[in-house]
C-alpha positions as a printed Julia matrix, in Angstrom:
168×3 Matrix{Float64}:
 42.08  65.64   25.33
 45.97  64.71   25.72
 45.26  61.1    25.7
 42.67  61.64   23.21
 45.39  63.27   20.05
 47.5   59.88   21.46
 45.46  57.57   19.66
 45.26  59.54   16.82
 49.26  59.95   16.91
 50.3   55.46   17.22
 46.76  55.57   14.14
 48.15  58.28   12.25
 51.44  56.47   11.84
 50.43  53.25   11.78
 48.51  54.21    8.38
 51.9   55.61    7.64
 53.76  51.92    8.06
 50.46  50.79    5.72
 51.35  52.92    3.51
 54.67  52.35    3.39
 53.67  47.95    2.14
 50.67  48.94   -0.1
 52.93  51.96   -2.25
 53.88  50.51   -5.99
 57.71  50.08   -5.67
 57.19  52.84   -8.87
 57.1   55.81   -5.61
 59.94  57.06   -4.17
 59.94  57.9    -0.47
 61.78  61.14   -0.39
 61.31  62.05    3.02
 60.24  60.83    7.05
 61.02  62.41    9.49
 59.9   62.72   12.83
 59.86  64.18   16.45
 59.32  62.11   19.98
 58.0   65.29   22.58
 56.65  64.25   25.95
 55.24  60.93   25.46
 53.45  61.57   21.41
 54.85  62.73   17.85
 54.39  66.11   17.68
 56.42  67.55   14.5
 56.0   64.09   11.36
 57.25  65.58    7.52
 56.58  62.59    5.04
 57.26  63.28    1.72
 56.31  61.37   -1.43
 57.34  61.53   -4.9
 54.18  60.19   -7.07
 56.38  60.28  -11.44
 58.47  58.62  -12.04
 61.42  60.71  -12.42
 63.64  60.35  -16.17
 67.41  61.21  -16.06
 68.57  63.24  -18.45
 72.66  62.67  -18.28
 74.48  60.25  -15.91
 78.26  61.03  -14.72
 80.4   59.99  -12.0
 82.97  62.43  -10.18
 84.42  64.2    -7.11
 82.44  66.74   -4.87
 83.73  68.71   -2.49
 82.12  70.98   -0.29
 82.11  74.63    0.57
 80.68  77.58    3.08
 79.34  81.08    1.62
 81.23  83.41    4.28
 85.23  81.37    2.43
 88.0   85.04    1.59
 86.36  86.74   -0.17
 82.72  85.39   -0.45
 79.53  87.61    0.2
 77.16  85.69   -0.26
 75.5   85.99   -2.79
 75.77  83.07   -5.51
 77.13  83.29   -8.81
 73.01  82.84   -9.95
 72.0   85.93   -7.73
 70.42  83.72   -5.01
 70.86  84.97   -1.08
 72.65  81.85    0.8
 73.95  84.3     4.02
 72.04  82.42    6.33
 71.04  79.07    4.55
 72.56  75.51    2.39
 68.41  75.35    1.25
 66.92  76.28   -1.77
 63.05  76.16   -2.28
 62.21  74.35   -5.8
 58.84  75.04   -7.35
 59.09  71.31   -8.24
 60.94  68.87   -5.71
 60.88  71.72   -2.97
 63.32  72.11   -0.33
 66.87  70.92   -1.1
 70.18  71.9    -1.27
 72.41  74.39   -3.26
 75.33  73.0    -4.79
 78.69  74.76   -7.66
 79.06  73.16  -10.68
 80.73  73.3   -13.86
 78.95  76.59  -16.01
 78.33  73.78  -18.71
 75.23  72.69  -16.42
 73.04  75.58  -16.22
 71.77  77.31  -13.5
 68.11  75.98  -12.36
 69.27  72.47  -12.83
 68.32  69.83  -10.54
 70.81  66.88   -9.96
 70.74  63.6    -7.89
 73.63  63.4    -6.58
 74.58  59.72   -4.81
 77.86  56.79   -3.48
 78.46  60.08   -1.33
 76.65  58.49    2.26
 73.59  60.17    2.04
 71.93  59.81   -1.24
 71.17  64.5    -1.92
 69.3   66.07   -4.24
 70.69  69.72   -5.23
 70.49  72.97   -7.82
 73.44  74.24   -9.01
 73.1   77.79   -8.0
 76.93  78.56   -7.69
 80.17  78.91  -10.02
 83.61  78.36   -8.33
 87.62  78.39   -9.09
 88.25  74.51   -8.69
 84.65  73.32  -10.0
 84.65  71.65  -13.06
 84.91  68.88  -15.65
 89.12  68.84  -16.04
 90.06  70.61  -12.69
 89.8   69.53   -8.63
 86.21  69.06   -8.35
 82.97  68.39   -9.94
 81.02  69.98   -7.95
 80.58  71.74   -4.64
 77.91  70.66   -1.76
 77.02  74.44    0.24
 77.2   73.96    3.97
 76.65  75.81    7.26
 79.78  75.95    8.81
 83.02  74.99    7.72
 83.62  72.3    10.46
 80.43  70.74    8.7
 81.97  71.03    5.38
 85.75  69.6     6.82
 84.19  67.01    7.52
 82.5   66.64    4.26
 85.74  65.9     2.51
 85.82  64.76   -0.51
 84.07  62.6    -1.87
 85.3   60.74   -4.74
 83.53  58.19   -7.6
 80.14  60.23   -6.94
 77.43  59.94   -9.18
 75.28  62.42  -10.18
 71.95  62.3   -11.77
 70.59  65.56  -14.23
 66.81  65.33  -13.25
 66.4   68.3   -14.22
 68.17  70.52  -17.07
 67.52  74.85  -15.88
 64.46  75.64  -14.95
């Protein structure tokens, strides 16, 4: 039985690889993760965004990182979302995405793709911050799980911000 499951996984992986070759270039592969345990794959998550995304606006700026439990913080974003145990938001259209704080001119629920920071991130605006704004230190603040990750992320300049959805 275990051997049959192994062959099923091999065929499944083969089909995924073939799909990367056959799928038209308009399709954006947003996530491809697999975990190998023993001699077969135990968990695979392949997500494809098939619709062509409209970009409403593009701007460049600086992004920094923050944590939800800093001095004076309560773990609830300015929009009312509880981030004491997560750095993600499950959006009805984009799925599991990161959380950022942005300038008050950008409404809550806005989806932004952030690139030129190492790995591209799709995030939702759910928070505000004192040092965040178009005329301030940073244009956005990415929520991180702990201070180590936040410090390691540091300050990324010349980040590209693409607005994919304006508000909820």
